[in-house]
Each structure stands twice: as structure tokens, then as C-alpha cells.
mmCIF file of N, CA, C and O in Angstrom:
data_model
loop_
_atom_site.group_PDB
_atom_site.id
_atom_site.type_symbol
_atom_site.label_atom_id
_atom_site.label_comp_id
_atom_site.label_asym_id
_atom_site.label_seq_id
_atom_site.Cartn_x
_atom_site.Cartn_y
_atom_site.Cartn_z
ATOM 1 N N UNK E 12 0.816 -1.199 0.000
ATOM 2 C CA UNK E 12 0.000 0.000 0.000
ATOM 3 C C UNK E 12 0.861 1.266 0.000
ATOM 4 O O UNK E 12 0.356 2.348 0.189
ATOM 5 N N UNK E 13 2.150 1.140 -0.236
ATOM 6 C CA UNK E 13 3.040 2.300 -0.213
ATOM 7 C C UNK E 13 2.679 3.296 -1.304
ATOM 8 O O UNK E 13 2.520 4.495 -1.040
ATOM 9 N N UNK E 14 2.541 2.838 -2.544
ATOM 10 C CA UNK E 14 2.222 3.737 -3.647
ATOM 11 C C UNK E 14 0.842 4.387 -3.478
ATOM 12 O O UNK E 14 0.735 5.618 -3.567
ATOM 13 N N UNK E 15 -0.218 3.629 -3.222
ATOM 14 C CA UNK E 15 -1.520 4.271 -3.031
ATOM 15 C C UNK E 15 -1.529 5.274 -1.878
ATOM 16 O O UNK E 15 -2.103 6.356 -1.987
ATOM 17 N N UNK E 16 -0.870 4.923 -0.793
ATOM 18 C CA UNK E 16 -0.817 5.828 0.364
ATOM 19 C C UNK E 16 -0.092 7.123 -0.004
ATOM 20 O O UNK E 16 -0.502 8.216 0.361
ATOM 21 N N UNK E 17 1.000 7.008 -0.749
ATOM 22 C CA UNK E 17 1.748 8.186 -1.178
ATOM 23 C C UNK E 17 0.938 9.070 -2.105
ATOM 24 O O UNK E 17 0.940 10.297 -1.967
ATOM 25 N N UNK E 18 0.208 8.470 -3.027
ATOM 26 C CA UNK E 18 -0.625 9.256 -3.943
ATOM 27 C C UNK E 18 -1.771 9.940 -3.203
ATOM 28 O O UNK E 18 -2.071 11.108 -3.447
ATOM 29 N N UNK E 19 -2.399 9.209 -2.300
ATOM 30 C CA UNK E 19 -3.487 9.798 -1.510
ATOM 31 C C UNK E 19 -2.961 10.944 -0.657
ATOM 32 O O UNK E 19 -3.618 11.982 -0.514
ATOM 33 N N UNK E 20 -1.775 10.786 -0.121
ATOM 34 C CA UNK E 20 -1.170 11.829 0.702
ATOM 35 C C UNK E 20 -0.881 13.101 -0.082
ATOM 36 O O UNK E 20 -0.797 14.185 0.498
ATOM 37 N N UNK E 21 -0.742 12.959 -1.385
ATOM 38 C CA UNK E 21 -0.521 14.131 -2.249
ATOM 39 C C UNK E 21 -1.828 14.730 -2.749
ATOM 40 O O UNK E 21 -1.829 15.627 -3.581
ATOM 41 N N UNK E 22 -2.950 14.179 -2.279
ATOM 42 C CA UNK E 22 -4.245 14.744 -2.634
ATOM 43 C C UNK E 22 -4.961 14.068 -3.792
ATOM 44 O O UNK E 22 -6.025 14.515 -4.215
ATOM 45 N N UNK E 23 -4.423 12.973 -4.318
ATOM 46 C CA UNK E 23 -5.074 12.259 -5.413
ATOM 47 C C UNK E 23 -6.193 11.377 -4.884
ATOM 48 O O UNK E 23 -6.113 10.854 -3.774
ATOM 49 N N UNK E 24 -7.233 11.227 -5.686
ATOM 50 C CA UNK E 24 -8.274 10.254 -5.352
ATOM 51 C C UNK E 24 -7.731 8.891 -5.740
ATOM 52 O O UNK E 24 -7.367 8.654 -6.886
ATOM 53 N N UNK E 25 -7.660 7.968 -4.799
ATOM 54 C CA UNK E 25 -7.064 6.654 -5.028
ATOM 55 C C UNK E 25 -8.095 5.581 -4.697
ATOM 56 O O UNK E 25 -8.670 5.575 -3.617
ATOM 57 N N UNK E 26 -8.291 4.685 -5.657
ATOM 58 C CA UNK E 26 -9.153 3.524 -5.452
ATOM 59 C C UNK E 26 -8.318 2.275 -5.717
ATOM 60 O O UNK E 26 -7.647 2.180 -6.738
ATOM 61 N N UNK E 27 -8.359 1.342 -4.798
ATOM 62 C CA UNK E 27 -7.636 0.085 -4.931
ATOM 63 C C UNK E 27 -8.672 -1.027 -5.045
ATOM 64 O O UNK E 27 -9.535 -1.161 -4.184
ATOM 65 N N UNK E 28 -8.562 -1.802 -6.117
ATOM 66 C CA UNK E 28 -9.475 -2.927 -6.342
ATOM 67 C C UNK E 28 -8.710 -4.208 -6.062
ATOM 68 O O UNK E 28 -7.694 -4.490 -6.698
ATOM 69 N N UNK E 29 -9.194 -4.965 -5.100
ATOM 70 C CA UNK E 29 -8.524 -6.217 -4.743
ATOM 71 C C UNK E 29 -9.529 -7.184 -4.142
ATOM 72 O O UNK E 29 -10.726 -6.925 -4.147
ATOM 73 N N UNK E 30 -9.053 -8.285 -3.638
ATOM 74 C CA UNK E 30 -9.954 -9.294 -3.069
ATOM 75 C C UNK E 30 -10.070 -9.182 -1.558
ATOM 76 O O UNK E 30 -10.536 -10.097 -0.902
ATOM 77 N N UNK E 31 -9.655 -8.049 -1.041
ATOM 78 C CA UNK E 31 -9.765 -7.798 0.395
ATOM 79 C C UNK E 31 -11.239 -7.623 0.781
ATOM 80 O O UNK E 31 -12.001 -6.969 0.075
ATOM 81 N N UNK E 32 -11.641 -8.179 1.896
ATOM 82 C CA UNK E 32 -13.028 -8.046 2.333
ATOM 83 C C UNK E 32 -13.243 -6.806 3.187
ATOM 84 O O UNK E 32 -14.366 -6.454 3.510
ATOM 85 N N UNK E 33 -12.177 -6.107 3.544
ATOM 86 C CA UNK E 33 -12.296 -4.862 4.309
ATOM 87 C C UNK E 33 -12.491 -3.720 3.309
ATOM 88 O O UNK E 33 -11.546 -3.057 2.916
ATOM 89 N N UNK E 34 -13.712 -3.543 2.861
ATOM 90 C CA UNK E 34 -14.023 -2.548 1.843
ATOM 91 C C UNK E 34 -14.419 -1.253 2.532
ATOM 92 O O UNK E 34 -15.551 -1.094 2.969
ATOM 93 N N UNK E 35 -13.464 -0.357 2.634
ATOM 94 C CA UNK E 35 -13.701 0.894 3.325
ATOM 95 C C UNK E 35 -12.636 1.894 2.899
ATOM 96 O O UNK E 35 -11.895 1.658 1.961
ATOM 97 N N UNK E 36 -12.569 3.001 3.610
ATOM 98 C CA UNK E 36 -11.501 3.962 3.350
ATOM 99 C C UNK E 36 -10.406 3.762 4.390
ATOM 100 O O UNK E 36 -10.674 3.567 5.567
ATOM 101 N N UNK E 37 -9.160 3.797 3.920
ATOM 102 C CA UNK E 37 -8.013 3.572 4.791
ATOM 103 C C UNK E 37 -6.907 4.524 4.369
ATOM 104 O O UNK E 37 -6.453 4.470 3.227
ATOM 105 N N UNK E 38 -6.508 5.424 5.234
ATOM 106 C CA UNK E 38 -5.457 6.405 4.929
ATOM 107 C C UNK E 38 -5.719 7.162 3.633
ATOM 108 O O UNK E 38 -4.813 7.401 2.845
ATOM 109 N N UNK E 39 -6.975 7.500 3.383
ATOM 110 C CA UNK E 39 -7.324 8.249 2.181
ATOM 111 C C UNK E 39 -7.487 7.389 0.941
ATOM 112 O O UNK E 39 -7.714 7.899 -0.152
ATOM 113 N N UNK E 40 -7.387 6.083 1.084
ATOM 114 C CA UNK E 40 -7.500 5.148 -0.033
ATOM 115 C C UNK E 40 -8.851 4.455 0.053
ATOM 116 O O UNK E 40 -9.199 3.886 1.080
ATOM 117 N N UNK E 41 -9.609 4.505 -1.029
ATOM 118 C CA UNK E 41 -10.884 3.800 -1.070
ATOM 119 C C UNK E 41 -10.622 2.375 -1.537
ATOM 120 O O UNK E 41 -10.169 2.150 -2.652
ATOM 121 N N UNK E 42 -10.843 1.391 -0.649
ATOM 122 C CA UNK E 42 -10.633 -0.009 -1.003
ATOM 123 C C UNK E 42 -11.947 -0.585 -1.502
ATOM 124 O O UNK E 42 -12.973 -0.488 -0.837
ATOM 125 N N UNK E 43 -11.884 -1.197 -2.695
ATOM 126 C CA UNK E 43 -13.079 -1.762 -3.317
ATOM 127 C C UNK E 43 -12.805 -3.193 -3.743
ATOM 128 O O UNK E 43 -11.664 -3.586 -3.942
ATOM 129 N N UNK E 44 -13.877 -3.944 -3.938
ATOM 130 C CA UNK E 44 -13.738 -5.333 -4.364
ATOM 131 C C UNK E 44 -13.350 -5.430 -5.826
ATOM 132 O O UNK E 44 -13.804 -4.645 -6.660
ATOM 133 N N UNK E 45 -12.518 -6.406 -6.140
ATOM 134 C CA UNK E 45 -12.084 -6.611 -7.520
ATOM 135 C C UNK E 45 -13.276 -6.794 -8.456
ATOM 136 O O UNK E 45 -13.220 -6.413 -9.624
ATOM 137 N N UNK E 46 -14.347 -7.341 -7.957
ATOM 138 C CA UNK E 46 -15.548 -7.576 -8.755
ATOM 139 C C UNK E 46 -16.234 -6.276 -9.182
ATOM 140 O O UNK E 46 -17.100 -6.295 -10.034
ATOM 141 N N UNK E 47 -15.830 -5.139 -8.607
ATOM 142 C CA UNK E 47 -16.420 -3.847 -8.949
ATOM 143 C C UNK E 47 -15.681 -3.127 -10.083
ATOM 144 O O UNK E 47 -16.162 -2.115 -10.590
ATOM 145 N N UNK E 48 -14.547 -3.633 -10.498
ATOM 146 C CA UNK E 48 -13.694 -2.876 -11.422
ATOM 147 C C UNK E 48 -14.331 -2.679 -12.800
ATOM 148 O O UNK E 48 -14.109 -1.666 -13.454
ATOM 149 N N UNK E 49 -15.151 -3.626 -13.254
ATOM 150 C CA UNK E 49 -15.781 -3.481 -14.570
ATOM 151 C C UNK E 49 -16.740 -2.301 -14.643
ATOM 152 O O UNK E 49 -17.008 -1.782 -15.725
ATOM 153 N N UNK E 50 -17.254 -1.872 -13.500
ATOM 154 C CA UNK E 50 -18.196 -0.750 -13.473
ATOM 155 C C UNK E 50 -17.555 0.558 -13.010
ATOM 156 O O UNK E 50 -18.254 1.552 -12.841
ATOM 157 N N UNK E 51 -16.251 0.557 -12.825
ATOM 158 C CA UNK E 51 -15.556 1.754 -12.337
ATOM 159 C C UNK E 51 -15.369 2.770 -13.463
ATOM 160 O O UNK E 51 -15.254 2.411 -14.634
ATOM 161 N N UNK E 52 -15.332 4.050 -13.074
ATOM 162 C CA UNK E 52 -15.009 5.097 -14.036
ATOM 163 C C UNK E 52 -13.571 4.906 -14.512
ATOM 164 O O UNK E 52 -12.723 4.434 -13.758
ATOM 165 N N UNK E 53 -13.298 5.321 -15.743
ATOM 166 C CA UNK E 53 -11.913 5.258 -16.226
ATOM 167 C C UNK E 53 -11.088 6.283 -15.446
ATOM 168 O O UNK E 53 -11.444 7.455 -15.381
ATOM 169 N N UNK E 54 -9.983 5.874 -14.854
ATOM 170 C CA UNK E 54 -9.151 6.805 -14.093
ATOM 171 C C UNK E 54 -8.249 7.622 -15.024
ATOM 172 O O UNK E 54 -8.101 7.300 -16.207
ATOM 173 N N UNK E 55 -7.629 8.649 -14.481
ATOM 174 C CA UNK E 55 -6.631 9.402 -15.242
ATOM 175 C C UNK E 55 -5.380 8.556 -15.456
ATOM 176 O O UNK E 55 -4.750 8.606 -16.505
ATOM 177 N N UNK E 56 -5.017 7.799 -14.427
ATOM 178 C CA UNK E 56 -3.852 6.914 -14.477
ATOM 179 C C UNK E 56 -4.254 5.588 -13.855
ATOM 180 O O UNK E 56 -4.823 5.551 -12.774
ATOM 181 N N UNK E 57 -3.943 4.503 -14.547
ATOM 182 C CA UNK E 57 -4.209 3.180 -13.985
ATOM 183 C C UNK E 57 -2.872 2.510 -13.730
ATOM 184 O O UNK E 57 -2.032 2.432 -14.610
ATOM 185 N N UNK E 58 -2.682 2.054 -12.510
ATOM 186 C CA UNK E 58 -1.447 1.374 -12.133
ATOM 187 C C UNK E 58 -1.778 -0.093 -11.873
ATOM 188 O O UNK E 58 -2.561 -0.407 -10.989
ATOM 189 N N UNK E 59 -1.186 -0.947 -12.670
ATOM 190 C CA UNK E 59 -1.317 -2.390 -12.469
ATOM 191 C C UNK E 59 -0.105 -2.836 -11.661
ATOM 192 O O UNK E 59 1.009 -2.380 -11.901
ATOM 193 N N UNK E 60 -0.334 -3.725 -10.726
ATOM 194 C CA UNK E 60 0.741 -4.124 -9.822
ATOM 195 C C UNK E 60 0.933 -5.634 -9.832
ATOM 196 O O UNK E 60 -0.017 -6.389 -9.660
ATOM 197 N N UNK E 61 2.148 -6.045 -10.066
ATOM 198 C CA UNK E 61 2.670 -7.370 -9.781
ATOM 199 C C UNK E 61 2.194 -8.511 -10.676
ATOM 200 O O UNK E 61 2.986 -9.162 -11.304
ATOM 201 N N UNK E 62 0.926 -8.804 -10.719
ATOM 202 C CA UNK E 62 0.475 -10.022 -11.395
ATOM 203 C C UNK E 62 -0.148 -9.743 -12.753
ATOM 204 O O UNK E 62 -0.612 -8.647 -13.041
ATOM 205 N N UNK E 63 -0.180 -10.771 -13.590
ATOM 206 C CA UNK E 63 -0.813 -10.659 -14.907
ATOM 207 C C UNK E 63 -2.306 -10.380 -14.764
ATOM 208 O O UNK E 63 -2.891 -9.676 -15.591
ATOM 209 N N UNK E 64 -2.923 -10.912 -13.716
ATOM 210 C CA UNK E 64 -4.361 -10.689 -13.505
ATOM 211 C C UNK E 64 -4.693 -9.224 -13.275
ATOM 212 O O UNK E 64 -5.822 -8.797 -13.499
ATOM 213 N N UNK E 65 -3.730 -8.433 -12.827
ATOM 214 C CA UNK E 65 -3.996 -7.020 -12.568
ATOM 215 C C UNK E 65 -3.958 -6.178 -13.844
ATOM 216 O O UNK E 65 -4.373 -5.034 -13.844
ATOM 217 N N UNK E 66 -3.464 -6.754 -14.937
ATOM 218 C CA UNK E 66 -3.346 -6.024 -16.203
ATOM 219 C C UNK E 66 -4.591 -6.284 -17.039
ATOM 220 O O UNK E 66 -4.798 -7.383 -17.548
ATOM 221 N N UNK E 67 -5.433 -5.256 -17.144
ATOM 222 C CA UNK E 67 -6.677 -5.363 -17.898
ATOM 223 C C UNK E 67 -6.694 -4.290 -18.979
ATOM 224 O O UNK E 67 -6.186 -3.192 -18.782
ATOM 225 N N UNK E 68 -7.307 -4.602 -20.105
ATOM 226 C CA UNK E 68 -7.516 -3.571 -21.127
ATOM 227 C C UNK E 68 -8.499 -2.567 -20.541
ATOM 228 O O UNK E 68 -9.521 -2.936 -19.970
ATOM 229 N N UNK E 69 -8.184 -1.279 -20.643
ATOM 230 C CA UNK E 69 -9.071 -0.255 -20.108
ATOM 231 C C UNK E 69 -8.825 1.059 -20.829
ATOM 232 O O UNK E 69 -7.899 1.167 -21.635
ATOM 233 N N UNK E 70 -9.647 2.053 -20.542
ATOM 234 C CA UNK E 70 -9.619 3.328 -21.258
ATOM 235 C C UNK E 70 -8.812 4.417 -20.572
ATOM 236 O O UNK E 70 -8.882 5.571 -20.977
ATOM 237 N N UNK E 71 -8.068 4.102 -19.553
ATOM 238 C CA UNK E 71 -7.281 5.140 -18.873
ATOM 239 C C UNK E 71 -6.242 5.697 -19.850
ATOM 240 O O UNK E 71 -5.583 4.943 -20.553
ATOM 241 N N UNK E 72 -6.103 7.024 -19.899
ATOM 242 C CA UNK E 72 -5.138 7.612 -20.842
ATOM 243 C C UNK E 72 -3.682 7.317 -20.500
ATOM 244 O O UNK E 72 -2.828 7.337 -21.380
ATOM 245 N N UNK E 73 -3.385 7.044 -19.244
ATOM 246 C CA UNK E 73 -2.020 6.722 -18.829
ATOM 247 C C UNK E 73 -2.021 5.368 -18.121
ATOM 248 O O UNK E 73 -2.895 5.091 -17.304
ATOM 249 N N UNK E 74 -1.026 4.551 -18.431
ATOM 250 C CA UNK E 74 -0.898 3.220 -17.851
ATOM 251 C C UNK E 74 0.498 3.072 -17.253
ATOM 252 O O UNK E 74 1.488 3.504 -17.858
ATOM 253 N N UNK E 75 0.585 2.454 -16.087
ATOM 254 C CA UNK E 75 1.868 2.172 -15.449
ATOM 255 C C UNK E 75 1.796 0.758 -14.879
ATOM 256 O O UNK E 75 0.759 0.343 -14.348
ATOM 257 N N UNK E 76 2.895 0.017 -14.985
ATOM 258 C CA UNK E 76 2.975 -1.281 -14.322
ATOM 259 C C UNK E 76 4.064 -1.202 -13.275
ATOM 260 O O UNK E 76 5.177 -0.740 -13.548
ATOM 261 N N UNK E 77 3.777 -1.658 -12.073
ATOM 262 C CA UNK E 77 4.739 -1.647 -10.973
ATOM 263 C C UNK E 77 5.105 -3.097 -10.656
ATOM 264 O O UNK E 77 4.304 -3.854 -10.123
ATOM 265 N N UNK E 78 6.327 -3.495 -11.014
ATOM 266 C CA UNK E 78 6.809 -4.862 -10.794
ATOM 267 C C UNK E 78 7.503 -4.917 -9.440
ATOM 268 O O UNK E 78 8.435 -4.169 -9.190
ATOM 269 N N UNK E 79 7.061 -5.809 -8.585
ATOM 270 C CA UNK E 79 7.569 -5.862 -7.219
ATOM 271 C C UNK E 79 8.472 -7.047 -6.922
ATOM 272 O O UNK E 79 9.089 -7.102 -5.878
ATOM 273 N N UNK E 80 8.537 -8.021 -7.810
ATOM 274 C CA UNK E 80 9.302 -9.221 -7.480
ATOM 275 C C UNK E 80 9.835 -9.858 -8.756
ATOM 276 O O UNK E 80 9.876 -9.223 -9.799
ATOM 277 N N UNK E 81 10.208 -11.110 -8.683
ATOM 278 C CA UNK E 81 10.834 -11.762 -9.825
ATOM 279 C C UNK E 81 9.856 -12.511 -10.733
ATOM 280 O O UNK E 81 10.270 -13.309 -11.554
ATOM 281 N N UNK E 82 8.567 -12.232 -10.597
ATOM 282 C CA UNK E 82 7.577 -12.880 -11.460
ATOM 283 C C UNK E 82 7.289 -11.959 -12.645
ATOM 284 O O UNK E 82 6.655 -10.922 -12.477
ATOM 285 N N UNK E 83 7.711 -12.314 -13.855
ATOM 286 C CA UNK E 83 7.602 -11.402 -14.993
ATOM 287 C C UNK E 83 6.267 -11.434 -15.738
ATOM 288 O O UNK E 83 6.045 -10.606 -16.623
ATOM 289 N N UNK E 84 5.356 -12.335 -15.399
ATOM 290 C CA UNK E 84 4.149 -12.510 -16.193
ATOM 291 C C UNK E 84 3.331 -11.227 -16.337
ATOM 292 O O UNK E 84 2.811 -10.916 -17.409
ATOM 293 N N UNK E 85 3.199 -10.461 -15.258
ATOM 294 C CA UNK E 85 2.436 -9.213 -15.323
ATOM 295 C C UNK E 85 3.099 -8.191 -16.226
ATOM 296 O O UNK E 85 2.445 -7.535 -17.033
ATOM 297 N N UNK E 86 4.416 -8.058 -16.111
ATOM 298 C CA UNK E 86 5.149 -7.118 -16.958
ATOM 299 C C UNK E 86 5.076 -7.528 -18.421
ATOM 300 O O UNK E 86 4.955 -6.673 -19.313
ATOM 301 N N UNK E 87 5.124 -8.824 -18.689
ATOM 302 C CA UNK E 87 5.037 -9.307 -20.065
ATOM 303 C C UNK E 87 3.676 -8.968 -20.663
ATOM 304 O O UNK E 87 3.582 -8.425 -21.769
ATOM 305 N N UNK E 88 2.598 -9.256 -19.939
ATOM 306 C CA UNK E 88 1.257 -8.927 -20.441
ATOM 307 C C UNK E 88 1.112 -7.420 -20.617
ATOM 308 O O UNK E 88 0.606 -6.954 -21.630
ATOM 309 N N UNK E 89 1.562 -6.655 -19.644
ATOM 310 C CA UNK E 89 1.475 -5.196 -19.719
ATOM 311 C C UNK E 89 2.242 -4.685 -20.937
ATOM 312 O O UNK E 89 1.757 -3.833 -21.679
ATOM 313 N N UNK E 90 3.451 -5.196 -21.156
ATOM 314 C CA UNK E 90 4.268 -4.768 -22.287
ATOM 315 C C UNK E 90 3.615 -5.036 -23.631
ATOM 316 O O UNK E 90 3.817 -4.295 -24.589
ATOM 317 N N UNK E 91 2.826 -6.082 -23.726
ATOM 318 C CA UNK E 91 2.110 -6.389 -24.971
ATOM 319 C C UNK E 91 0.918 -5.459 -25.180
ATOM 320 O O UNK E 91 0.621 -5.059 -26.305
ATOM 321 N N UNK E 92 0.201 -5.117 -24.119
ATOM 322 C CA UNK E 92 -0.972 -4.243 -24.225
ATOM 323 C C UNK E 92 -0.593 -2.776 -24.374
ATOM 324 O O UNK E 92 -1.250 -2.037 -25.089
ATOM 325 N N UNK E 93 0.421 -2.334 -23.642
ATOM 326 C CA UNK E 93 0.739 -0.904 -23.542
ATOM 327 C C UNK E 93 2.220 -0.695 -23.875
ATOM 328 O O UNK E 93 3.043 -0.463 -23.000
ATOM 329 N N UNK E 94 2.546 -0.749 -25.157
ATOM 330 C CA UNK E 94 3.929 -0.741 -25.634
ATOM 331 C C UNK E 94 4.752 0.452 -25.170
ATOM 332 O O UNK E 94 5.933 0.322 -24.904
ATOM 333 N N UNK E 95 4.153 1.625 -25.110
ATOM 334 C CA UNK E 95 4.909 2.836 -24.780
ATOM 335 C C UNK E 95 4.717 3.308 -23.344
ATOM 336 O O UNK E 95 5.073 4.427 -23.011
ATOM 337 N N UNK E 96 4.156 2.467 -22.515
ATOM 338 C CA UNK E 96 3.898 2.855 -21.128
ATOM 339 C C UNK E 96 4.994 2.311 -20.215
ATOM 340 O O UNK E 96 5.574 1.269 -20.482
ATOM 341 N N UNK E 97 5.260 3.032 -19.115
ATOM 342 C CA UNK E 97 6.384 2.638 -18.253
ATOM 343 C C UNK E 97 6.104 1.420 -17.386
ATOM 344 O O UNK E 97 4.991 1.193 -16.940
ATOM 345 N N UNK E 98 7.175 0.671 -17.179
ATOM 346 C CA UNK E 98 7.198 -0.423 -16.213
ATOM 347 C C UNK E 98 8.176 0.012 -15.131
ATOM 348 O O UNK E 98 9.343 0.258 -15.409
ATOM 349 N N UNK E 99 7.684 0.156 -13.916
ATOM 350 C CA UNK E 99 8.506 0.619 -12.800
ATOM 351 C C UNK E 99 9.128 -0.603 -12.133
ATOM 352 O O UNK E 99 8.421 -1.544 -11.760
ATOM 353 N N UNK E 100 10.441 -0.560 -11.978
ATOM 354 C CA UNK E 100 11.183 -1.681 -11.419
ATOM 355 C C UNK E 100 11.965 -1.243 -10.188
ATOM 356 O O UNK E 100 12.326 -0.074 -10.069
ATOM 357 N N UNK E 101 12.268 -2.205 -9.334
ATOM 358 C CA UNK E 101 13.009 -1.894 -8.114
ATOM 359 C C UNK E 101 14.485 -2.257 -8.212
ATOM 360 O O UNK E 101 15.247 -1.921 -7.323
ATOM 361 N N UNK E 102 14.885 -2.948 -9.296
ATOM 362 C CA UNK E 102 16.281 -3.366 -9.360
ATOM 363 C C UNK E 102 16.710 -3.659 -10.791
ATOM 364 O O UNK E 102 15.876 -3.879 -11.672
ATOM 365 N N UNK E 103 18.015 -3.701 -11.003
ATOM 366 C CA UNK E 103 18.562 -4.103 -12.296
ATOM 367 C C UNK E 103 18.231 -5.564 -12.589
ATOM 368 O O UNK E 103 18.067 -5.951 -13.746
ATOM 369 N N UNK E 104 18.128 -6.368 -11.555
ATOM 370 C CA UNK E 104 17.774 -7.776 -11.739
ATOM 371 C C UNK E 104 16.406 -7.898 -12.395
ATOM 372 O O UNK E 104 16.211 -8.722 -13.291
ATOM 373 N N UNK E 105 15.454 -7.066 -11.981
ATOM 374 C CA UNK E 105 14.136 -7.091 -12.597
ATOM 375 C C UNK E 105 14.220 -6.698 -14.071
ATOM 376 O O UNK E 105 13.525 -7.265 -14.905
ATOM 377 N N UNK E 106 15.059 -5.724 -14.398
ATOM 378 C CA UNK E 106 15.280 -5.360 -15.799
ATOM 379 C C UNK E 106 15.772 -6.566 -16.581
ATOM 380 O O UNK E 106 15.299 -6.842 -17.681
ATOM 381 N N UNK E 107 16.740 -7.282 -16.028
ATOM 382 C CA UNK E 107 17.281 -8.461 -16.703
ATOM 383 C C UNK E 107 16.201 -9.519 -16.922
ATOM 384 O O UNK E 107 16.139 -10.152 -17.977
ATOM 385 N N UNK E 108 15.341 -9.702 -15.926
ATOM 386 C CA UNK E 108 14.275 -10.706 -16.018
ATOM 387 C C UNK E 108 13.313 -10.358 -17.146
ATOM 388 O O UNK E 108 12.994 -11.212 -17.980
ATOM 389 N N UNK E 109 12.843 -9.111 -17.205
ATOM 390 C CA UNK E 109 11.866 -8.793 -18.248
ATOM 391 C C UNK E 109 12.527 -8.673 -19.625
ATOM 392 O O UNK E 109 11.896 -8.980 -20.628
ATOM 393 N N UNK E 110 13.793 -8.260 -19.673
ATOM 394 C CA UNK E 110 14.506 -8.253 -20.955
ATOM 395 C C UNK E 110 14.614 -9.667 -21.523
ATOM 396 O O UNK E 110 14.509 -9.864 -22.734
ATOM 397 N N UNK E 111 14.800 -10.649 -20.649
ATOM 398 C CA UNK E 111 14.885 -12.039 -21.105
ATOM 399 C C UNK E 111 13.566 -12.525 -21.699
ATOM 400 O O UNK E 111 13.533 -13.517 -22.423
ATOM 401 N N UNK E 112 12.479 -11.818 -21.408
ATOM 402 C CA UNK E 112 11.153 -12.156 -21.937
ATOM 403 C C UNK E 112 10.778 -11.272 -23.133
ATOM 404 O O UNK E 112 9.659 -11.305 -23.622
ATOM 405 N N UNK E 113 11.714 -10.428 -23.577
ATOM 406 C CA UNK E 113 11.461 -9.586 -24.738
ATOM 407 C C UNK E 113 10.763 -8.278 -24.440
ATOM 408 O O UNK E 113 10.278 -7.598 -25.338
ATOM 409 N N UNK E 114 10.688 -7.900 -23.180
ATOM 410 C CA UNK E 114 10.043 -6.654 -22.761
ATOM 411 C C UNK E 114 11.104 -5.762 -22.141
ATOM 412 O O UNK E 114 11.967 -6.235 -21.415
ATOM 413 N N UNK E 115 11.055 -4.470 -22.414
ATOM 414 C CA UNK E 115 12.005 -3.588 -21.743
ATOM 415 C C UNK E 115 11.273 -2.458 -21.050
ATOM 416 O O UNK E 115 10.268 -1.967 -21.531
ATOM 417 N N UNK E 116 11.789 -2.099 -19.896
ATOM 418 C CA UNK E 116 11.239 -0.968 -19.165
ATOM 419 C C UNK E 116 11.639 0.302 -19.898
ATOM 420 O O UNK E 116 12.572 0.302 -20.698
ATOM 421 N N UNK E 117 10.953 1.375 -19.639
ATOM 422 C CA UNK E 117 11.266 2.641 -20.305
ATOM 423 C C UNK E 117 12.714 3.042 -20.046
ATOM 424 O O UNK E 117 13.398 3.539 -20.930
ATOM 425 N N UNK E 118 13.232 2.803 -18.838
ATOM 426 C CA UNK E 118 14.601 3.208 -18.523
ATOM 427 C C UNK E 118 15.617 2.440 -19.358
ATOM 428 O O UNK E 118 16.584 3.010 -19.853
ATOM 429 N N UNK E 119 15.424 1.155 -19.535
ATOM 430 C CA UNK E 119 16.355 0.353 -20.340
ATOM 431 C C UNK E 119 16.231 0.725 -21.811
ATOM 432 O O UNK E 119 17.224 0.872 -22.513
ATOM 433 N N UNK E 120 15.024 0.874 -22.316
ATOM 434 C CA UNK E 120 14.844 1.245 -23.728
ATOM 435 C C UNK E 120 15.497 2.591 -24.005
ATOM 436 O O UNK E 120 16.113 2.776 -25.055
ATOM 437 N N UNK E 121 15.387 3.522 -23.074
ATOM 438 C CA UNK E 121 15.985 4.858 -23.252
ATOM 439 C C UNK E 121 17.504 4.757 -23.315
ATOM 440 O O UNK E 121 18.140 5.451 -24.090
ATOM 441 N N UNK E 122 18.108 3.872 -22.508
ATOM 442 C CA UNK E 122 19.563 3.700 -22.507
ATOM 443 C C UNK E 122 20.046 3.130 -23.826
ATOM 444 O O UNK E 122 21.138 3.424 -24.281
ATOM 445 N N UNK E 123 19.225 2.273 -24.465
ATOM 446 C CA UNK E 123 19.628 1.619 -25.701
ATOM 447 C C UNK E 123 19.560 2.538 -26.907
ATOM 448 O O UNK E 123 20.166 2.274 -27.922
ATOM 449 N N UNK E 124 18.820 3.638 -26.822
ATOM 450 C CA UNK E 124 18.665 4.549 -27.968
ATOM 451 C C UNK E 124 19.812 5.485 -28.121
ATOM 452 O O UNK E 124 20.555 5.790 -27.302
#
């Protein structure tokens, strides 16, 4: 919840869709059930986190993927759907992992140009 908490702290409206049963507001973050996402308004920015299941086709004008571990499936799916959108990584090792799958984060692609 670090990223949502940080965005909410800066005054952004933040909604998190997950399978948590505690559906309420927490530190300025509106927690909602994953089953509600199909009826949600299109956000200004959609951040998909960690898993391939979190990457959905949607109408948000800006897309970001936040990779948190060594599982590349979410980044691979995101890279196929949103070619020019950033993938946020925590380490060079994560860059190596997604590069091995044919996907590059914006930082690596920029270095190669």
C-alpha cells in the first residue's frame, strides 16, 4: 500500500481494487472489491501491480505497471498491451528478467537509444 498511500497523501483520489473483504476507506484510499472494477469510471492513471491478472484492457489515458518481485508474467502482459507505457522496477535484476522475456522498461529502452 506504499504507492496508493503516497498518492493519496498528495491529494489524489485513489481507489484500490482487490480481493480484500475490508471494503472501506483507509489512509485516504478507497478499497473496493475486484468484482467492482468493470463498473468503475476510467481513471486518469491506472497502475497495475505485480500479477498478470492485474493487467486489464481499459480506457485510462495513462498506464503504469509496478513490478515488485521476480515474477515477470504481469510485466510481459502489460508490455504487450501498452507498448509505450512505463514499467517501474526496483532493481537491475528485474530489468534483466523482463529483458529475457522480450520486454524492456522505459529506462532500459531509453539507454539503448
